[in-house]
Coordinates of C-alpha atoms and ligand atoms in Angstrom, one line a residue:
M1368 CA -21.2 -6.4 8.3
N1369 CA -23.6 -3.8 6.8
N1370 CA -22.9 -0.1 7.1
S1371 CA -25.2 0.6 10.0
L1372 CA -23.6 -2.3 11.9
I1373 CA -20.1 -0.8 11.3
V1374 CA -21.3 2.6 12.5
E1375 CA -22.7 0.8 15.6
N1376 CA -19.6 -1.2 16.0
Q1377 CA -17.4 2.0 15.9
K1378 CA -19.7 3.6 18.5
S1379 CA -19.5 0.8 20.9
Q1380 CA -15.7 0.5 20.4
Q1381 CA -15.4 4.2 21.2
E1382 CA -17.3 3.6 24.5
A1383 CA -15.3 0.6 25.4
A1384 CA -12.2 1.1 27.6
P1385 CA -9.3 0.7 27.6
Q1386 CA -8.2 1.8 24.1
P1387 CA -6.1 -0.8 22.3
R1388 CA -2.6 0.5 21.9
T1389 CA -2.6 -0.1 18.2
T1390 CA -5.5 2.1 17.2
K1391 CA -5.2 5.9 17.1
R1392 CA -8.2 8.1 16.9
P1393 CA -8.2 10.4 13.9
R1394 CA -10.1 13.7 13.8
D1395 CA -13.8 13.2 14.2
Y1396 CA -15.2 14.1 10.7
Q1397 CA -18.1 15.9 12.2
Q1398 CA -15.6 18.4 13.6
I1399 CA -14.4 19.3 10.1
S1400 CA -16.6 22.0 8.6
L1401 CA -16.6 20.4 5.2
Y1402 CA -18.1 17.2 6.6
K1403 CA -20.0 18.3 9.6
D1404 CA -23.5 17.6 8.1
I1405 CA -22.6 14.2 6.5
N1406 CA -24.8 11.3 7.4
P1407 CA -22.8 8.5 9.1
L1408 CA -24.3 6.1 6.5
D1409 CA -22.9 8.2 3.7
W1410 CA -19.5 8.4 5.4
E1411 CA -19.5 4.6 5.6
D1412 CA -20.4 4.3 1.9
W1413 CA -17.3 3.7 -0.2
H1414 CA -18.9 5.2 -3.3
W1415 CA -19.7 8.4 -1.4
Q1416 CA -16.1 8.5 -0.2
M1417 CA -14.8 8.1 -3.8
K1418 CA -17.1 10.7 -5.2
H1419 CA -16.2 13.2 -2.5
R1420 CA -12.5 12.9 -2.8
I1421 CA -10.5 16.1 -2.5
R1422 CA -9.2 17.0 -5.9
G1423 CA -8.0 20.6 -5.6
K1424 CA -6.9 23.5 -3.6
E1425 CA -10.3 24.9 -2.7
E1426 CA -11.5 21.8 -0.8
L1427 CA -8.1 21.1 0.6
Q1428 CA -7.9 24.5 2.2
Q1429 CA -11.1 23.7 4.1
V1430 CA -9.4 20.7 5.7
I1431 CA -5.8 21.8 6.3
K1432 CA -3.8 25.0 6.5
L1433 CA -1.8 24.8 3.2
S1434 CA 1.9 25.7 3.2
A1435 CA 3.4 27.7 0.3
E1436 CA 5.2 24.5 -0.8
E1437 CA 1.9 22.7 -0.9
E1438 CA 0.1 25.5 -2.8
S1439 CA 2.6 25.4 -5.6
G1440 CA 2.7 21.6 -5.5
I1441 CA -1.0 21.5 -6.1
K1442 CA -0.8 24.0 -9.0
N1443 CA 1.9 21.9 -10.7
A1444 CA 0.2 18.6 -10.1
S1445 CA -2.3 19.2 -12.9
G1446 CA -1.2 17.3 -16.0
R1447 CA 1.0 15.1 -13.7
L1448 CA 0.0 12.6 -11.1
S1449 CA -3.5 13.7 -10.0
V1450 CA -4.5 14.7 -6.5
A1451 CA -7.2 12.6 -4.9
I1452 CA -7.7 12.4 -1.1
T1453 CA -10.6 10.4 0.4
P1454 CA -12.5 12.3 3.1
Y1455 CA -11.4 9.4 5.4
W1456 CA -7.7 10.0 4.7
A1457 CA -8.3 13.8 5.2
T1458 CA -9.4 13.1 8.8
L1459 CA -6.0 11.5 9.5
M1460 CA -4.1 14.6 8.3
D1461 CA -2.7 17.1 10.8
P1462 CA -4.3 20.4 9.8
E1463 CA -1.4 22.5 11.2
D1464 CA 1.7 20.4 10.4
P1465 CA 2.9 20.2 6.8
N1466 CA 5.4 17.5 7.9
C1467 CA 2.6 15.2 9.0
P1468 CA 3.4 11.8 7.6
I1469 CA -0.1 11.3 6.4
R1470 CA -0.3 14.7 4.8
R1471 CA 3.0 14.4 3.0
Q1472 CA 2.0 11.1 1.3
A1473 CA -1.1 12.8 -0.2
V1474 CA -0.5 16.5 -0.7
P1475 CA 2.0 17.4 -3.5
V1476 CA 4.8 19.9 -2.8
A1477 CA 6.9 22.0 -5.2
A1478 CA 9.8 19.6 -5.1
E1479 CA 7.6 17.0 -7.0
S1480 CA 8.1 18.9 -10.2
A1481 CA 11.9 18.6 -10.0
V1482 CA 13.6 15.8 -11.9
S1483 CA 16.9 14.7 -10.3
P1484 CA 19.8 12.8 -11.9
H1485 CA 19.1 9.0 -12.2
E1486 CA 15.4 9.5 -12.0
M1487 CA 13.3 7.7 -14.6
V1488 CA 9.7 7.5 -16.0
D1489 CA 9.6 3.8 -15.6
P1490 CA 12.4 2.9 -13.2
C1491 CA 11.6 -0.8 -13.0
A1492 CA 11.3 -1.1 -16.8
E1493 CA 7.9 -2.7 -16.5
D1494 CA 6.7 -1.5 -19.9
R1495 CA 9.7 -3.4 -21.5
D1496 CA 8.7 -6.7 -19.8
S1497 CA 5.1 -6.5 -20.9
P1498 CA 4.1 -9.3 -23.2
A1499 CA 0.4 -8.3 -23.3
P1500 CA -1.5 -5.1 -22.4
H1501 CA -1.8 -4.7 -18.6
L1502 CA 0.6 -7.6 -17.9
V1503 CA 4.2 -7.5 -16.6
H1504 CA 6.1 -10.8 -16.8
R1505 CA 9.5 -10.6 -15.2
Y1506 CA 10.0 -13.7 -13.1
P1507 CA 9.7 -17.2 -14.5
D1508 CA 6.7 -18.4 -12.5
R1509 CA 4.7 -15.3 -11.8
V1510 CA 3.1 -12.3 -13.4
L1511 CA 1.9 -8.9 -12.4
L1512 CA -1.5 -7.9 -13.7
L1513 CA -2.3 -4.1 -13.7
A1514 CA -6.0 -4.3 -13.3
T1515 CA -6.8 -0.5 -13.3
D1516 CA -5.0 2.8 -13.3
H1517 CA -7.2 4.2 -10.6
C1518 CA -6.6 4.4 -6.8
A1519 CA -8.6 5.7 -3.9
M1520 CA -5.8 8.1 -3.0
Y1521 CA -2.7 9.0 -5.1
C1522 CA 0.5 8.5 -3.1
R1523 CA 2.9 11.3 -4.0
H1524 CA 5.7 8.7 -4.0
C1525 CA 4.0 6.5 -6.5
T1526 CA 6.3 4.4 -8.7
R1527 CA 3.7 3.8 -11.3
R1528 CA 2.8 7.5 -11.7
R1529 CA 3.4 7.1 -15.5
L1530 CA 0.2 5.0 -15.6
V1531 CA -2.1 6.0 -12.8
G1532 CA -4.1 9.0 -12.1
E1533 CA -7.5 9.2 -14.0
R1534 CA -6.2 11.4 -16.8
A1535 CA -6.6 9.9 -20.3
Q1536 CA -7.7 6.4 -19.4
E1537 CA -11.3 5.8 -18.6
E1538 CA -12.7 3.6 -16.0
V1539 CA -12.5 -0.2 -16.5
K1540 CA -16.0 -1.2 -17.6
S1541 CA -15.5 -4.8 -18.9
V1542 CA -13.1 -7.7 -18.2
S1543 CA -12.7 -8.1 -22.0
R1544 CA -9.9 -5.5 -21.7
F1545 CA -7.8 -8.3 -20.0
D1546 CA -8.5 -10.9 -22.7
A1547 CA -5.0 -10.8 -24.1
A1548 CA -3.4 -10.9 -20.7
I1549 CA -5.6 -13.9 -19.7
E1550 CA -4.7 -15.7 -22.9
Y1551 CA -1.0 -15.1 -22.3
I1552 CA -1.3 -16.6 -18.8
K1553 CA -3.3 -19.5 -20.1
S1554 CA -0.7 -20.4 -22.7
N1555 CA 2.2 -20.1 -20.2
R1556 CA 2.0 -23.1 -18.0
K1557 CA 5.0 -22.0 -16.0
V1558 CA 2.9 -19.1 -14.5
R1559 CA 1.7 -20.4 -11.2
D1560 CA 1.4 -17.1 -9.4
V1561 CA -0.7 -14.1 -10.5
L1562 CA -0.5 -10.8 -8.6
I1563 CA -3.4 -8.4 -9.4
S1564 CA -2.4 -4.9 -8.7
G1565 CA -2.7 -1.5 -10.4
G1566 CA -3.7 1.1 -9.6
D1567 CA -5.8 -0.5 -6.9
P1568 CA -7.9 -3.5 -7.9
F1569 CA -10.3 -2.8 -5.0
T1570 CA -11.4 0.4 -6.7
L1571 CA -13.1 -1.9 -9.3
E1572 CA -16.7 -2.7 -8.7
D1573 CA -17.4 -6.1 -7.1
E1574 CA -18.8 -7.6 -10.3
L1575 CA -15.8 -6.6 -12.4
L1576 CA -13.2 -7.7 -9.9
E1577 CA -15.1 -11.0 -9.5
G1578 CA -15.2 -11.4 -13.3
L1579 CA -11.4 -11.0 -13.5
I1580 CA -10.6 -13.3 -10.5
Q1581 CA -13.0 -15.9 -12.0
K1582 CA -11.1 -15.9 -15.3
I1583 CA -7.7 -16.3 -13.5
R1584 CA -9.0 -19.0 -11.2
A1585 CA -10.3 -21.0 -14.2
I1586 CA -6.6 -21.4 -15.3
S1587 CA -5.6 -24.7 -13.8
H1588 CA -1.9 -24.0 -13.5
V1589 CA -2.4 -20.8 -11.5
E1590 CA -2.2 -22.0 -7.9
F1591 CA -1.3 -18.7 -6.1
L1592 CA -3.5 -15.6 -6.4
R1593 CA -2.8 -12.4 -4.7
L1594 CA -4.1 -8.8 -4.7
G1595 CA -2.0 -5.7 -4.0
T1596 CA -4.0 -2.8 -2.5
R1597 CA -3.9 0.3 -0.3
V1598 CA -7.6 0.5 0.1
P1599 CA -7.8 -0.9 3.7
V1600 CA -5.6 2.1 4.6
T1601 CA -7.0 4.9 2.4
L1602 CA -10.6 3.8 2.0
P1603 CA -11.4 1.1 4.5
Q1604 CA -15.1 1.5 3.8
R1605 CA -14.5 -0.4 0.6
I1606 CA -14.0 -3.6 2.4
T1607 CA -17.7 -4.6 2.7
E1608 CA -19.2 -7.8 3.7
K1609 CA -20.3 -8.3 0.1
L1610 CA -16.8 -7.9 -1.2
V1611 CA -15.4 -10.3 1.4
N1612 CA -18.0 -12.9 0.6
T1613 CA -17.2 -12.6 -3.1
L1614 CA -13.5 -13.1 -2.5
K1615 CA -14.1 -16.0 -0.2
K1616 CA -15.5 -18.0 -3.1
Y1617 CA -12.1 -18.0 -4.7
S1618 CA -10.1 -18.8 -1.7
P1619 CA -7.1 -18.9 -1.2
I1620 CA -6.5 -15.3 -2.0
W1621 CA -3.6 -13.5 -0.4
V1622 CA -3.7 -9.7 0.1
S1623 CA -0.7 -7.4 0.2
I1624 CA -1.5 -4.0 1.8
H1625 CA 0.6 -0.9 1.4
F1626 CA 1.2 0.6 4.9
N1627 CA 3.8 3.3 5.6
H1628 CA 3.2 4.8 9.0
P1629 CA 1.7 3.8 12.4
K1630 CA -0.8 6.6 12.2
E1631 CA -2.4 4.7 9.3
I1632 CA -3.5 1.9 11.7
T1633 CA -6.7 3.3 13.0
K1634 CA -9.7 1.5 14.4
R1635 CA -11.5 1.8 11.1
C1636 CA -8.5 0.3 9.2
K1637 CA -8.4 -2.5 11.8
I1638 CA -12.1 -3.3 11.1
A1639 CA -11.3 -3.6 7.4
C1640 CA -8.3 -5.8 8.0
D1641 CA -10.2 -8.0 10.4
M1642 CA -12.9 -8.5 7.8
L1643 CA -10.4 -9.7 5.3
S1644 CA -8.6 -11.9 7.8
D1645 CA -11.9 -13.3 9.1
G1646 CA -12.8 -14.0 5.5
G1647 CA -9.8 -16.3 5.2
M1648 CA -7.4 -14.0 3.4
P1649 CA -3.8 -14.0 4.7
L1650 CA -2.5 -10.4 4.9
G1651 CA 1.0 -9.1 4.2
S1652 CA 2.4 -5.5 4.2
Q1653 CA 4.5 -3.6 1.8
T1654 CA 6.1 -0.4 3.0
V1655 CA 8.1 2.2 1.0
L1656 CA 11.0 3.7 2.9
L1657 CA 10.3 7.5 2.9
K1658 CA 12.4 10.3 4.2
G1659 CA 11.0 12.1 7.2
I1660 CA 8.0 9.7 7.2
N1661 CA 9.3 6.3 8.3
D1662 CA 13.1 6.4 8.0
R1663 CA 13.7 6.3 11.8
P1664 CA 14.2 2.8 13.1
Y1665 CA 11.8 3.3 16.1
I1666 CA 8.9 4.4 13.7
M1667 CA 9.5 1.5 11.5
K1668 CA 9.6 -0.9 14.4
K1669 CA 6.4 0.5 15.8
L1670 CA 4.7 0.1 12.4
M1671 CA 5.8 -3.5 12.2
H1672 CA 4.5 -4.2 15.7
E1673 CA 1.2 -2.6 15.1
L1674 CA 0.8 -4.6 11.8
L1675 CA 1.3 -7.8 13.7
Q1676 CA -1.4 -6.7 16.1
I1677 CA -3.9 -6.4 13.3
R1678 CA -2.8 -9.7 11.8
V1679 CA -0.8 -8.3 8.9
R1680 CA 2.6 -10.0 8.4
P1681 CA 5.3 -7.6 7.4
Y1682 CA 6.5 -8.6 3.9
Y1683 CA 8.6 -6.0 2.1
I1684 CA 10.2 -2.7 2.8
Y1685 CA 11.1 -1.0 -0.5
Q1686 CA 13.8 1.4 -1.2
C1687 CA 12.0 4.3 -2.9
D1688 CA 12.3 3.8 -6.6
P1689 CA 14.1 6.5 -8.6
V1690 CA 10.9 7.6 -10.3
R1691 CA 10.7 11.2 -11.6
G1692 CA 9.8 13.7 -8.9
T1693 CA 10.5 11.7 -5.8
Q1694 CA 13.9 12.8 -4.8
H1695 CA 12.5 14.5 -1.7
F1696 CA 11.3 11.2 -0.4
R1697 CA 14.4 9.1 -1.1
T1698 CA 16.8 8.1 1.7
P1699 CA 20.3 6.7 1.4
V1700 CA 20.3 2.9 1.1
A1701 CA 22.2 2.9 4.4
A1702 CA 19.1 4.2 6.2
G1703 CA 17.2 1.1 5.2
I1704 CA 20.1 -1.2 6.1
N1705 CA 20.3 0.5 9.5
I1706 CA 16.6 -0.1 10.0
M1707 CA 17.0 -3.8 9.2
E1708 CA 20.0 -4.0 11.6
K1709 CA 17.8 -2.6 14.4
L1710 CA 14.9 -5.0 13.7
R1711 CA 16.6 -8.4 13.4
G1712 CA 17.3 -9.9 16.8
Y1713 CA 15.7 -7.0 18.6
T1714 CA 12.1 -8.0 17.8
S1715 CA 10.0 -11.0 16.8
G1716 CA 11.2 -12.5 13.5
Y1717 CA 7.6 -12.1 12.3
A1718 CA 8.0 -8.3 12.6
V1719 CA 11.0 -8.3 10.3
P1720 CA 10.2 -7.9 6.6
T1721 CA 12.7 -8.1 3.7
Y1722 CA 14.3 -4.8 2.6
V1723 CA 14.6 -4.8 -1.2
I1724 CA 15.7 -2.6 -4.0
D1725 CA 13.8 -3.1 -7.3
G1726 CA 16.7 -3.3 -9.7
P1727 CA 16.6 -0.2 -11.9
G1728 CA 16.1 -1.3 -15.5
G1729 CA 14.1 -4.4 -14.6
G1730 CA 16.3 -6.5 -12.3
G1731 CA 13.4 -7.4 -10.0
K1732 CA 13.5 -7.2 -6.2
I1733 CA 16.9 -7.6 -4.8
P1734 CA 17.2 -8.1 -1.0
V1735 CA 19.7 -5.8 0.7
G1736 CA 20.6 -5.8 4.4
P1737 CA 23.2 -6.0 7.0
N1738 CA 25.9 -8.5 6.3
Y1739 CA 26.1 -11.3 8.9
I1740 CA 28.7 -13.4 7.1
L1741 CA 32.2 -12.1 8.0
S1742 CA 34.2 -14.7 6.1
Q1743 CA 33.7 -18.0 4.4
A1744 CA 36.4 -20.5 3.5
K1745 CA 37.0 -24.2 3.5
G1746 CA 33.9 -25.4 5.3
K1747 CA 34.1 -22.6 7.9
Y1748 CA 31.7 -19.7 8.1
V1749 CA 32.6 -16.8 10.4
L1750 CA 29.3 -15.1 11.4
R1751 CA 28.2 -12.3 13.6
N1752 CA 25.0 -12.1 15.4
Y1753 CA 22.7 -9.1 15.9
K1754 CA 24.8 -7.9 18.8
G1755 CA 28.1 -8.1 16.9
K1756 CA 29.4 -11.2 18.7
I1757 CA 31.3 -13.5 16.4
Y1758 CA 30.6 -17.2 15.9
A1759 CA 32.2 -19.9 13.7
Y1760 CA 30.0 -22.5 12.0
L1761 CA 31.9 -25.5 10.8
E1762 CA 30.3 -27.5 7.9
Ligands
PLP518 C1 7.0 -7.6 -7.1 C2 6.7 -8.2 -8.3 C3 6.2 -9.5 -8.4 C4 6.0 -10.4 -7.1 O1 7.3 -10.6 -6.4 P1 7.3 -11.4 -5.1 O2 8.8 -11.2 -4.6 O3 7.0 -12.8 -5.4 O4 6.3 -10.8 -4.1 C5 6.0 -10.1 -9.6 N1 6.2 -9.5 -10.7 C6 6.7 -8.2 -10.8 C7 6.9 -7.5 -12.0 C8 6.9 -7.5 -9.6 O5 7.3 -6.3 -9.6

């Protein structure tokens, strides 16, 4: 789909009734003074969106009414995790409500500069498990490749805030920067799975991303290739027909998308996800459990249901890592277990992801959840079901 087709498509979808339940309508950008004169073709251009991201207080003030907490958060954010908000994401923010889940993920608050006990710079000890630049090798058969330190939008709960944010590091200009990582994968025949993440690999230009994927695909023992991204949610304009056609050539590619709240699932986001799905890419979701954003079971269930409707299979819910400055986002583990308790049995199994804690210090993802085994002895398991009824299973 080219840009004008997408603009047309959106128009005709707006005219069509009834509205699908899954897609909310954000603010019309033409009603925001900052964007009222923007040409729809520019709005649909991902480079335009990237170039016009909100980076500071002056622009932000023109889109939302800043709270005192946010004002001081923005002041303190310089020198830490940068602020970058795409104009698209800005239209999803509630201009009046500082507790808006979309706004809280993008606009820093004063609490972000506090460091709480147990918080770390690199909570999952990724730097320790790095055998080559930009590579993390923790599990026997798979590696994580950090393709860039740039994102379309910087999430305030980011676990990799030590790396990302467009501060010192310049843009990725050549795939040669991954030579050592590629060599490492080549020489380790046990690596059958490569996860390209970052930063967000979809912020790379098509040619660069293709160059990288091509090099990985050329390694015969790599059978599973996936990308981790938030772009379909924060910058859906990036998912162009050209990108999809490029990725198609290297099929199968799986894509994991970071989704945290039902408000993120707009018509425009659905178009981007549909393009990826129609291009043959299976989609999964990754969600970070965030206080006041998605820690109520009904919100999480709604998110999971809406993901299934746009062909995204819920994959993981993460306990918010103990990274510096994120205390205000962290819930008790019990909140996550309670959510899992209220999903399993009460909705489609496909709507139930795995709740994990990334073991601090480098333990990897550890599943946590309600306990369904009450006792186990001599060939007899005593189990409970989702309603609490007790069953014996004899081996
Ligand atoms: C999450 C992660 C992976 C992939 O884990 P899966 O459970 O297979 O999705 C691989 N390497 C690292 C370092 C990770 O953090």
